[in-house]
Amino acid sequence: MAQILTPRQAEELHKAIIAYLAANNLPSTASALRQELNIGEDVFDATTAKKYEGLLEKKWTSVVRLQKKIMDLESRNSILQSELDSATPTSRQNKDPISWLPRSPARHTLQSHRQPITCVAFHPVFSVLASGSEDQTIKIWDWELGELERTVKGHTKAVLDVDFGGPRGNTLLASCSSDLTIKLWDPSDDYKNIRTLPGHDHSVSAVRFIPSGADGASGNLLVSASRDKTLRIWDVTTGYCVKTLRGHAEWVRDVCPSIDGKYLLSGGDDRTARLWEHTTTNQEPKVTLIGHEHVVLCCAIAPATAYAHLATMAGMKKPPTTSTVEFMATGSRDKTIRLWDARGTCIKVLTGHDNWVRGLVFHPGGKFLLSVADDKTLRCWDLTQEGRCVKTISDAHGHFVQCIRWAPAVVKGAAVNGDGHNGEANGTPKKSAAPGGDVQIRCVIATGSVDLNVRIFAN
């Protein structure tokens, strides 16, 4: 057998073994080994043996530690390699907003909240971000500079959701809370509380401005989802509840309006998601999505830019064009994300998260779906590759990630007066967001976590 060790290394090893045997009360074995190796007491006496005591254990434990480190590095290497394999060339990826994906580390980590962060929302025009927390406050940040601008107080229990929108030219901030109320704040008047909307009988878990018309500009309607099992639609100019939608059997956790404002997608504790056509007199859901095995925590409507990829996944010959809600996504406590078509058929189940899925947002370019979860990760799913997970930011946060939003697109030539949502509903761009259109994708994402941090991932 070929010698791996040099004679000097072999001699050191033999002495370490003899010292180990002697120290562990095995004198006859030690003596037999001395004899075999011809290492007498004159060469290796008790005093010298003392120096070698513990050497074998030290070497052994350090080898095990190094092996573990090597395995960790190998696994990290394979993750990076798979990201590299599925990525477009770096130069193009950085310049092309359609292929841009968030990467670690975050550009800014915003710290000021004293309890877990539940929600975030971008201003449609300015570089302003609102975050809501269990500490009962809303914080207003400049996400470009990474600075806190002000703290808005008024709710008496946890703030569960926030959203910017409202009548054209008069952007408002809406918030909802466990204190059963929805509040409207005026950003142009130091975020003064201009209206409080009471009416829900339990915690209000989600609130969204409903776009009006085909251009997706936000109107004067607002939708809220509540633990009282209902969805309510409000007129923000009068403060009146104009419609109540009943159908969910349990707590309604999330709601997402379509780009034209005709449809609402909601999900909740009854393990279903429901699509409502709230502009008609029919109060029943248009479609009920059944398949999740636990609470549905989040939902999103796919932008038109994603139709071609999702149609391929659904086995359709060509993408449908009849409705603003052709495909939807839902995330659940069953750790899965499901993709659905307009008939309520589940076309794909995306598995990969190791804990509750908390937030979903479609990439405005249409190629990806992004998700956050209680496994502390942000994951990117490639819709051109059958929904394969092509990127995982495993250190997105130090605790459960509770929310994610994509910054609204910039409409070139739009008046900077707070006009509507600039074609945005829950991070979904209007149809003209195609390459060469007048809508420019902003590569900016915000996430919020139980670790008390808001993070900004930006190009």
Short mmCIF file of C-alpha atoms in Angstrom, two decimals:
data_model
loop_
_atom_site.label_atom_id
_atom_site.label_comp_id
_atom_site.label_asym_id
_atom_site.label_seq_id
_atom_site.Cartn_x
_atom_site.Cartn_y
_atom_site.Cartn_z
CA MET A 1 0.00 0.00 0.00
CA ALA A 2 1.35 3.41 -1.00
CA GLN A 3 2.31 5.66 1.92
CA ILE A 4 0.18 8.83 2.15
CA LEU A 5 2.11 10.26 5.12
CA THR A 6 5.74 11.28 5.10
CA PRO A 7 7.98 9.31 7.53
CA ARG A 8 7.96 12.34 9.88
CA GLN A 9 4.12 12.58 9.83
CA ALA A 10 3.82 8.80 10.37
CA GLU A 11 6.13 8.98 13.40
CA GLU A 12 4.07 11.86 14.89
CA LEU A 13 0.85 9.91 14.33
CA HIS A 14 2.30 6.76 15.98
CA LYS A 15 3.39 8.77 19.04
CA ALA A 16 -0.04 10.45 19.28
CA ILE A 17 -1.76 7.00 19.18
CA ILE A 18 0.54 5.61 21.90
CA ALA A 19 -0.10 8.71 24.07
CA TYR A 20 -3.86 8.34 23.47
CA LEU A 21 -3.85 4.64 24.47
CA ALA A 22 -1.76 5.35 27.59
CA ALA A 23 -4.01 8.24 28.64
CA ASN A 24 -7.10 6.05 28.21
CA ASN A 25 -5.77 3.29 30.48
CA LEU A 26 -4.84 0.82 27.76
CA PRO A 27 -1.16 0.10 28.71
CA SER A 28 -0.92 -3.39 27.17
CA THR A 29 -2.21 -2.16 23.77
CA ALA A 30 0.18 0.81 23.95
CA SER A 31 3.08 -1.50 24.81
CA ALA A 32 2.20 -3.93 21.95
CA LEU A 33 2.14 -0.99 19.52
CA ARG A 34 5.52 0.30 20.85
CA GLN A 35 6.99 -3.14 20.26
CA GLU A 36 5.59 -3.45 16.72
CA LEU A 37 6.80 0.06 15.79
CA ASN A 38 10.09 -0.28 17.67
CA ILE A 39 9.50 2.86 19.75
CA GLY A 40 11.08 2.17 23.13
CA GLU A 41 10.88 4.14 26.40
CA ASP A 42 14.30 5.62 25.64
CA VAL A 43 12.94 7.26 22.44
CA PHE A 44 9.47 8.10 23.74
CA ASP A 45 9.35 8.38 27.54
CA ALA A 46 6.37 9.29 29.77
CA THR A 47 7.30 13.02 29.86
CA THR A 48 7.36 13.28 26.07
CA ALA A 49 4.11 11.25 25.86
CA LYS A 50 2.45 13.90 28.05
CA LYS A 51 3.03 16.47 25.30
CA TYR A 52 1.18 14.28 22.81
CA GLU A 53 -1.86 13.71 25.04
CA GLY A 54 -5.08 15.10 23.52
CA LEU A 55 -3.41 15.68 20.15
CA LEU A 56 -5.35 12.89 18.43
CA GLU A 57 -8.74 14.17 19.74
CA LYS A 58 -7.90 17.74 18.64
CA LYS A 59 -7.00 16.61 15.13
CA TRP A 60 -10.07 14.39 14.92
CA THR A 61 -12.55 17.13 15.96
CA SER A 62 -10.97 19.71 13.68
CA VAL A 63 -11.30 17.30 10.73
CA VAL A 64 -15.02 16.82 11.46
CA ARG A 65 -15.49 20.60 11.74
CA LEU A 66 -13.68 21.17 8.44
CA GLN A 67 -15.74 18.46 6.75
CA LYS A 68 -18.95 20.25 7.83
CA LYS A 69 -17.60 23.56 6.57
CA ILE A 70 -16.70 21.99 3.22
CA MET A 71 -20.20 20.53 2.91
CA ASP A 72 -21.78 23.93 3.69
CA LEU A 73 -19.57 25.64 1.11
CA GLU A 74 -20.33 22.97 -1.48
CA SER A 75 -24.07 23.40 -0.97
CA ARG A 76 -23.76 27.21 -1.20
CA ASN A 77 -21.66 26.76 -4.32
CA SER A 78 -24.29 24.57 -5.98
CA ILE A 79 -27.04 27.16 -5.19
CA LEU A 80 -24.94 29.91 -6.77
CA GLN A 81 -24.15 27.68 -9.75
CA SER A 82 -27.85 26.92 -10.34
CA GLU A 83 -28.61 30.67 -10.12
CA LEU A 84 -25.86 31.28 -12.65
CA ASP A 85 -27.15 28.57 -14.99
CA SER A 86 -30.70 29.93 -14.99
CA ALA A 87 -29.73 33.61 -15.15
CA THR A 88 -29.41 35.73 -18.22
CA PRO A 89 -25.94 37.22 -18.83
CA THR A 90 -25.17 39.56 -15.94
CA SER A 91 -24.74 42.68 -18.00
CA ARG A 92 -28.12 42.18 -19.67
CA GLN A 93 -29.83 41.15 -16.46
CA ASN A 94 -28.79 44.33 -14.68
CA LYS A 95 -29.86 46.55 -17.56
CA ASP A 96 -33.04 44.72 -18.56
CA PRO A 97 -35.83 45.39 -16.03
CA ILE A 98 -37.89 42.50 -17.45
CA SER A 99 -35.26 39.98 -16.26
CA TRP A 100 -34.22 41.81 -13.08
CA LEU A 101 -34.48 39.86 -9.82
CA PRO A 102 -33.64 41.04 -6.30
CA ARG A 103 -30.28 40.03 -4.85
CA SER A 104 -28.69 40.03 -1.42
CA PRO A 105 -27.69 42.17 0.36
CA ALA A 106 -30.63 44.61 0.43
CA ARG A 107 -29.89 48.21 -0.57
CA HIS A 108 -31.43 49.55 2.65
CA THR A 109 -32.54 48.06 5.96
CA LEU A 110 -35.06 50.42 7.54
CA GLN A 111 -35.25 50.22 11.34
CA SER A 112 -37.57 52.06 13.72
CA HIS A 113 -40.61 49.84 14.40
CA ARG A 114 -40.72 48.30 17.88
CA GLN A 115 -42.84 45.27 17.00
CA PRO A 116 -43.23 42.97 13.96
CA ILE A 117 -43.91 44.60 10.60
CA THR A 118 -47.12 43.43 8.95
CA CYS A 119 -47.36 45.43 5.71
CA VAL A 120 -45.64 47.80 3.27
CA ALA A 121 -46.90 50.02 0.41
CA PHE A 122 -45.25 52.29 -2.16
CA HIS A 123 -46.47 55.79 -3.06
CA PRO A 124 -47.50 55.74 -6.76
CA VAL A 125 -45.30 58.72 -7.70
CA PHE A 126 -42.75 59.69 -5.07
CA SER A 127 -39.96 57.61 -3.48
CA VAL A 128 -42.13 57.14 -0.40
CA LEU A 129 -42.85 53.85 1.36
CA ALA A 130 -45.34 53.26 4.18
CA SER A 131 -44.94 50.37 6.64
CA GLY A 132 -47.43 49.17 9.25
CA SER A 133 -46.67 47.27 12.42
CA GLU A 134 -48.03 45.52 15.48
CA ASP A 135 -46.66 48.53 17.41
CA GLN A 136 -49.89 50.35 16.24
CA THR A 137 -47.95 52.86 14.08
CA ILE A 138 -47.37 53.56 10.40
CA LYS A 139 -43.88 54.73 9.41
CA ILE A 140 -43.27 56.83 6.32
CA TRP A 141 -39.85 56.33 4.70
CA ASP A 142 -37.88 57.72 1.78
CA TRP A 143 -36.90 54.40 0.23
CA GLU A 144 -34.29 55.95 -2.09
CA LEU A 145 -32.35 57.53 0.76
CA GLY A 146 -33.25 54.85 3.32
CA GLU A 147 -34.45 57.46 5.83
CA LEU A 148 -37.44 57.68 8.17
CA GLU A 149 -39.62 60.71 7.36
CA ARG A 150 -42.35 60.48 10.00
CA THR A 151 -44.37 58.21 12.29
CA VAL A 152 -48.17 58.25 11.88
CA LYS A 153 -50.20 57.39 14.98
CA GLY A 154 -53.94 56.87 15.35
CA HIS A 155 -54.75 53.17 15.46
CA THR A 156 -55.22 51.64 18.90
CA LYS A 157 -54.22 48.08 17.93
CA ALA A 158 -51.90 46.41 15.38
CA VAL A 159 -51.86 47.94 11.88
CA LEU A 160 -52.50 45.01 9.49
CA ASP A 161 -52.35 46.60 6.03
CA VAL A 162 -51.63 49.86 4.18
CA ASP A 163 -52.17 51.06 0.60
CA PHE A 164 -51.74 54.28 -1.39
CA GLY A 165 -54.34 55.37 -3.94
CA GLY A 166 -57.52 57.39 -4.19
CA PRO A 167 -59.15 59.89 -6.52
CA ARG A 168 -57.00 61.22 -9.38
CA GLY A 169 -54.61 63.96 -8.31
CA ASN A 170 -55.29 63.38 -4.64
CA THR A 171 -53.31 60.36 -3.42
CA LEU A 172 -54.39 59.09 0.00
CA LEU A 173 -52.96 56.48 2.35
CA ALA A 174 -55.41 53.88 3.68
CA SER A 175 -54.67 51.68 6.69
CA CYS A 176 -56.60 48.98 8.52
CA SER A 177 -56.20 47.46 11.95
CA SER A 178 -57.19 44.95 14.61
CA ASP A 179 -59.03 47.91 16.22
CA LEU A 180 -61.84 47.17 13.62
CA THR A 181 -61.32 50.44 11.72
CA ILE A 182 -59.98 51.67 8.40
CA LYS A 183 -58.31 55.08 8.43
CA LEU A 184 -57.58 57.49 5.58
CA TRP A 185 -54.57 59.80 5.81
CA ASP A 186 -53.66 62.77 3.58
CA PRO A 187 -49.98 62.74 2.53
CA SER A 188 -50.26 66.33 1.23
CA ASP A 189 -51.37 67.54 4.68
CA ASP A 190 -48.73 65.95 6.94
CA TYR A 191 -50.58 62.61 6.90
CA LYS A 192 -53.53 64.05 8.79
CA ASN A 193 -56.26 61.49 9.58
CA ILE A 194 -59.08 62.77 7.36
CA ARG A 195 -61.55 59.93 7.82
CA THR A 196 -62.17 56.79 9.87
CA LEU A 197 -64.36 54.06 8.38
CA PRO A 198 -66.11 51.91 11.01
CA GLY A 199 -68.37 49.01 10.05
CA HIS A 200 -66.45 45.73 10.26
CA ASP A 201 -67.26 43.54 13.25
CA HIS A 202 -63.74 42.11 13.65
CA SER A 203 -60.08 42.77 12.71
CA VAL A 204 -59.63 44.28 9.26
CA SER A 205 -56.77 42.32 7.69
CA ALA A 206 -56.37 43.86 4.21
CA VAL A 207 -57.18 47.07 2.39
CA ARG A 208 -56.69 48.06 -1.29
CA PHE A 209 -57.75 50.98 -3.48
CA ILE A 210 -59.76 49.73 -6.48
CA PRO A 211 -58.50 50.97 -9.87
CA SER A 212 -61.13 52.68 -12.04
CA GLY A 213 -61.21 52.31 -15.80
CA ALA A 214 -58.93 50.56 -18.25
CA ASP A 215 -55.89 52.75 -17.52
CA GLY A 216 -55.71 51.31 -14.01
CA ALA A 217 -55.69 54.72 -12.31
CA SER A 218 -56.97 54.47 -8.76
CA GLY A 219 -60.49 55.76 -8.15
CA ASN A 220 -62.54 56.64 -5.11
CA LEU A 221 -63.39 53.05 -4.16
CA LEU A 222 -61.59 51.03 -1.51
CA VAL A 223 -61.99 47.33 -0.64
CA SER A 224 -61.33 45.78 2.77
CA ALA A 225 -61.14 42.16 3.96
CA SER A 226 -61.96 41.19 7.53
CA ARG A 227 -62.07 38.49 10.15
CA ASP A 228 -65.86 39.06 10.21
CA LYS A 229 -65.87 36.88 7.00
CA THR A 230 -66.83 39.78 4.69
CA LEU A 231 -65.35 42.05 2.07
CA ARG A 232 -66.59 45.65 2.13
CA ILE A 233 -66.37 48.28 -0.59
CA TRP A 234 -66.17 51.90 0.52
CA ASP A 235 -66.49 55.28 -1.18
CA VAL A 236 -63.54 57.25 0.24
CA THR A 237 -65.07 60.62 -0.70
CA THR A 238 -68.17 60.06 1.47
CA GLY A 239 -66.87 57.40 3.88
CA TYR A 240 -69.89 55.19 3.21
CA CYS A 241 -69.81 51.41 2.75
CA VAL A 242 -71.43 50.91 -0.67
CA LYS A 243 -71.36 47.09 -0.80
CA THR A 244 -70.72 44.06 1.42
CA LEU A 245 -69.62 40.78 -0.18
CA ARG A 246 -70.42 37.60 1.76
CA GLY A 247 -69.29 34.11 0.75
CA HIS A 248 -66.21 33.17 2.77
CA ALA A 249 -66.96 30.84 5.69
CA GLU A 250 -64.08 32.15 7.82
CA TRP A 251 -61.64 35.03 8.28
CA VAL A 252 -60.80 36.79 4.96
CA ARG A 253 -57.03 37.36 5.01
CA ASP A 254 -56.21 39.15 1.75
CA VAL A 255 -57.79 40.90 -1.21
CA CYS A 256 -56.40 41.97 -4.59
CA PRO A 257 -58.29 44.06 -7.19
CA SER A 258 -57.88 43.56 -10.95
CA ILE A 259 -56.16 46.23 -13.05
CA ASP A 260 -59.48 47.54 -14.42
CA GLY A 261 -61.15 47.41 -10.99
CA LYS A 262 -63.93 45.07 -12.18
CA TYR A 263 -62.80 42.02 -10.21
CA LEU A 264 -61.62 41.26 -6.67
CA LEU A 265 -59.65 38.17 -5.63
CA SER A 266 -59.81 37.21 -1.94
CA GLY A 267 -58.44 34.36 0.19
CA GLY A 268 -58.93 33.22 3.77
CA ASP A 269 -59.15 30.71 6.58
CA ASP A 270 -61.79 28.59 4.79
CA ARG A 271 -58.87 27.39 2.57
CA THR A 272 -60.43 28.92 -0.55
CA ALA A 273 -59.80 31.90 -2.75
CA ARG A 274 -62.76 33.60 -4.42
CA LEU A 275 -63.02 35.82 -7.48
CA TRP A 276 -65.79 38.45 -7.33
CA GLU A 277 -67.19 40.62 -10.13
CA HIS A 278 -68.25 43.38 -7.76
CA THR A 279 -69.52 45.75 -10.48
CA THR A 280 -72.55 43.49 -11.22
CA THR A 281 -75.66 43.03 -9.08
CA ASN A 282 -74.74 39.38 -8.49
CA GLN A 283 -73.33 39.11 -4.96
CA GLU A 284 -72.04 35.55 -5.37
CA PRO A 285 -68.37 34.79 -6.19
CA LYS A 286 -67.75 34.31 -9.93
CA VAL A 287 -65.25 31.49 -9.25
CA THR A 288 -64.16 29.64 -6.09
CA LEU A 289 -60.60 28.26 -6.06
CA ILE A 290 -60.44 25.03 -4.04
CA GLY A 291 -57.26 23.00 -3.46
CA HIS A 292 -55.19 24.42 -0.61
CA GLU A 293 -54.95 22.24 2.51
CA HIS A 294 -54.66 25.13 4.98
CA VAL A 295 -55.43 28.85 5.38
CA VAL A 296 -54.92 30.98 2.23
CA LEU A 297 -52.83 33.95 3.42
CA CYS A 298 -52.14 35.85 0.19
CA CYS A 299 -53.31 36.21 -3.39
CA ALA A 300 -52.26 38.02 -6.57
CA ILE A 301 -53.67 38.54 -10.05
CA ALA A 302 -51.27 37.92 -12.94
CA PRO A 303 -50.44 40.87 -15.22
CA ALA A 304 -51.14 40.55 -18.96
CA THR A 305 -47.36 40.29 -19.52
CA ALA A 306 -47.43 36.86 -17.81
CA TYR A 307 -50.33 35.42 -19.86
CA ALA A 308 -48.16 33.84 -22.58
CA HIS A 309 -46.00 31.95 -20.05
CA LEU A 310 -48.95 30.87 -17.88
CA ALA A 311 -51.00 29.80 -20.91
CA THR A 312 -48.14 27.47 -21.94
CA MET A 313 -48.11 26.05 -18.41
CA ALA A 314 -51.87 25.53 -18.59
CA GLY A 315 -51.54 23.68 -21.91
CA MET A 316 -53.33 26.38 -23.94
CA LYS A 317 -52.39 26.87 -27.61
CA LYS A 318 -52.48 30.67 -27.33
CA PRO A 319 -52.86 33.07 -24.40
CA PRO A 320 -56.40 34.28 -23.62
CA THR A 321 -57.14 38.00 -24.02
CA THR A 322 -60.77 38.42 -22.98
CA SER A 323 -60.38 39.39 -19.32
CA THR A 324 -58.07 41.23 -16.92
CA VAL A 325 -58.18 38.15 -14.70
CA GLU A 326 -57.01 35.19 -16.78
CA PHE A 327 -54.58 33.78 -14.20
CA MET A 328 -54.17 34.05 -10.42
CA ALA A 329 -51.78 32.94 -7.68
CA THR A 330 -52.45 32.06 -4.04
CA GLY A 331 -50.11 31.31 -1.12
CA SER A 332 -51.01 29.28 1.93
CA ARG A 333 -50.08 27.93 5.32
CA ASP A 334 -49.82 24.54 3.57
CA LYS A 335 -46.39 25.93 2.39
CA THR A 336 -47.41 25.88 -1.29
CA ILE A 337 -48.23 28.42 -3.98
CA ARG A 338 -50.95 27.54 -6.46
CA LEU A 339 -51.44 29.00 -9.93
CA TRP A 340 -55.01 29.09 -11.29
CA ASP A 341 -56.76 29.88 -14.57
CA ALA A 342 -59.93 31.96 -14.89
CA ARG A 343 -62.18 28.88 -14.63
CA GLY A 344 -60.74 28.03 -11.22
CA THR A 345 -58.56 25.14 -12.41
CA CYS A 346 -55.25 24.76 -10.58
CA ILE A 347 -52.61 24.70 -13.33
CA LYS A 348 -49.53 24.34 -11.12
CA VAL A 349 -48.47 23.83 -7.50
CA LEU A 350 -45.15 25.47 -6.59
CA THR A 351 -43.39 23.75 -3.68
CA GLY A 352 -40.16 24.87 -2.05
CA HIS A 353 -40.99 27.02 0.95
CA ASP A 354 -40.51 25.28 4.31
CA ASN A 355 -43.13 27.33 6.16
CA TRP A 356 -46.27 29.47 5.69
CA VAL A 357 -46.30 31.51 2.47
CA ARG A 358 -47.06 35.11 3.47
CA GLY A 359 -46.80 37.28 0.39
CA LEU A 360 -46.87 37.09 -3.42
CA VAL A 361 -46.12 39.55 -6.19
CA PHE A 362 -45.87 39.02 -9.95
CA HIS A 363 -42.83 40.54 -11.67
CA PRO A 364 -44.23 43.40 -13.83
CA GLY A 365 -42.25 41.95 -16.77
CA GLY A 366 -44.40 38.80 -16.52
CA LYS A 367 -41.60 36.20 -16.40
CA PHE A 368 -41.44 35.65 -12.64
CA LEU A 369 -43.52 35.28 -9.51
CA LEU A 370 -41.91 36.34 -6.21
CA SER A 371 -42.89 34.99 -2.80
CA VAL A 372 -41.95 35.47 0.85
CA ALA A 373 -42.60 33.13 3.74
CA ASP A 374 -42.09 32.25 7.39
CA ASP A 375 -38.99 30.27 6.35
CA LYS A 376 -37.25 33.73 6.21
CA THR A 377 -36.67 33.48 2.46
CA LEU A 378 -37.63 35.36 -0.69
CA ARG A 379 -38.05 33.03 -3.66
CA CYS A 380 -38.26 33.75 -7.40
CA TRP A 381 -40.23 31.33 -9.59
CA ASP A 382 -39.61 31.35 -13.36
CA LEU A 383 -42.91 31.15 -15.25
CA THR A 384 -41.04 30.45 -18.50
CA GLN A 385 -39.63 27.27 -16.92
CA GLU A 386 -42.86 25.69 -15.63
CA GLY A 387 -42.61 27.69 -12.40
CA ARG A 388 -39.15 26.42 -11.39
CA CYS A 389 -37.61 28.16 -8.39
CA VAL A 390 -34.57 29.88 -9.93
CA LYS A 391 -33.49 32.05 -7.04
CA THR A 392 -33.69 31.92 -3.25
CA ILE A 393 -32.57 34.77 -1.02
CA SER A 394 -32.16 32.68 2.12
CA ASP A 395 -31.07 35.57 4.30
CA ALA A 396 -33.84 37.97 3.21
CA HIS A 397 -34.66 38.53 6.90
CA GLY A 398 -33.71 37.16 10.30
CA HIS A 399 -37.29 36.07 11.11
CA PHE A 400 -40.65 35.40 9.39
CA VAL A 401 -41.11 37.57 6.26
CA GLN A 402 -44.69 38.88 6.42
CA CYS A 403 -45.10 41.08 3.33
CA ILE A 404 -43.72 42.04 -0.08
CA ARG A 405 -44.60 44.80 -2.56
CA TRP A 406 -43.16 45.89 -5.90
CA ALA A 407 -42.75 49.62 -6.58
CA PRO A 408 -45.28 50.98 -9.10
CA ALA A 409 -44.06 51.57 -12.63
CA VAL A 410 -43.03 55.06 -13.69
CA VAL A 411 -45.29 56.52 -16.36
CA LYS A 412 -43.13 58.78 -18.51
CA GLY A 413 -44.60 62.22 -18.98
CA ALA A 414 -47.10 61.76 -16.14
CA ALA A 415 -47.79 64.80 -14.02
CA VAL A 416 -46.16 64.43 -10.61
CA ASN A 417 -49.21 65.38 -8.59
CA GLY A 418 -50.00 62.07 -7.01
CA ASP A 419 -52.15 60.90 -9.92
CA GLY A 420 -53.77 57.59 -9.12
CA HIS A 421 -51.82 54.36 -9.05
CA ASN A 422 -50.09 54.92 -12.41
CA GLY A 423 -51.56 51.72 -13.69
CA GLU A 424 -50.75 49.67 -10.63
CA ALA A 425 -52.75 47.31 -8.49
CA ASN A 426 -50.80 45.31 -5.97
CA GLY A 427 -47.64 45.54 -8.05
CA THR A 428 -49.41 44.56 -11.30
CA PRO A 429 -48.64 46.83 -14.27
CA LYS A 430 -51.15 47.92 -16.85
CA LYS A 431 -51.05 46.29 -20.27
CA SER A 432 -48.94 49.02 -21.88
CA ALA A 433 -46.05 47.93 -19.67
CA ALA A 434 -44.73 46.02 -22.65
CA PRO A 435 -41.23 46.82 -23.88
CA GLY A 436 -41.30 50.02 -25.86
CA GLY A 437 -44.42 51.30 -24.07
CA ASP A 438 -44.58 54.49 -22.02
CA VAL A 439 -44.39 52.59 -18.73
CA GLN A 440 -41.00 51.98 -17.18
CA ILE A 441 -40.61 49.13 -14.68
CA ARG A 442 -39.03 50.22 -11.42
CA CYS A 443 -36.71 47.50 -10.10
CA VAL A 444 -37.53 48.10 -6.44
CA ILE A 445 -39.03 45.69 -3.91
CA ALA A 446 -39.88 46.18 -0.24
CA THR A 447 -40.27 43.41 2.34
CA GLY A 448 -41.23 43.53 6.02
CA SER A 449 -40.55 41.03 8.78
CA VAL A 450 -41.03 39.94 12.38
CA ASP A 451 -37.33 40.87 12.80
CA LEU A 452 -38.57 44.54 12.95
CA ASN A 453 -36.81 45.41 9.66
CA VAL A 454 -38.12 46.72 6.36
CA ARG A 455 -35.73 45.87 3.54
CA ILE A 456 -35.40 47.57 0.16
CA PHE A 457 -34.05 45.42 -2.68
CA ALA A 458 -33.23 47.61 -5.68
CA ASN A 459 -31.19 47.56 -8.86
#
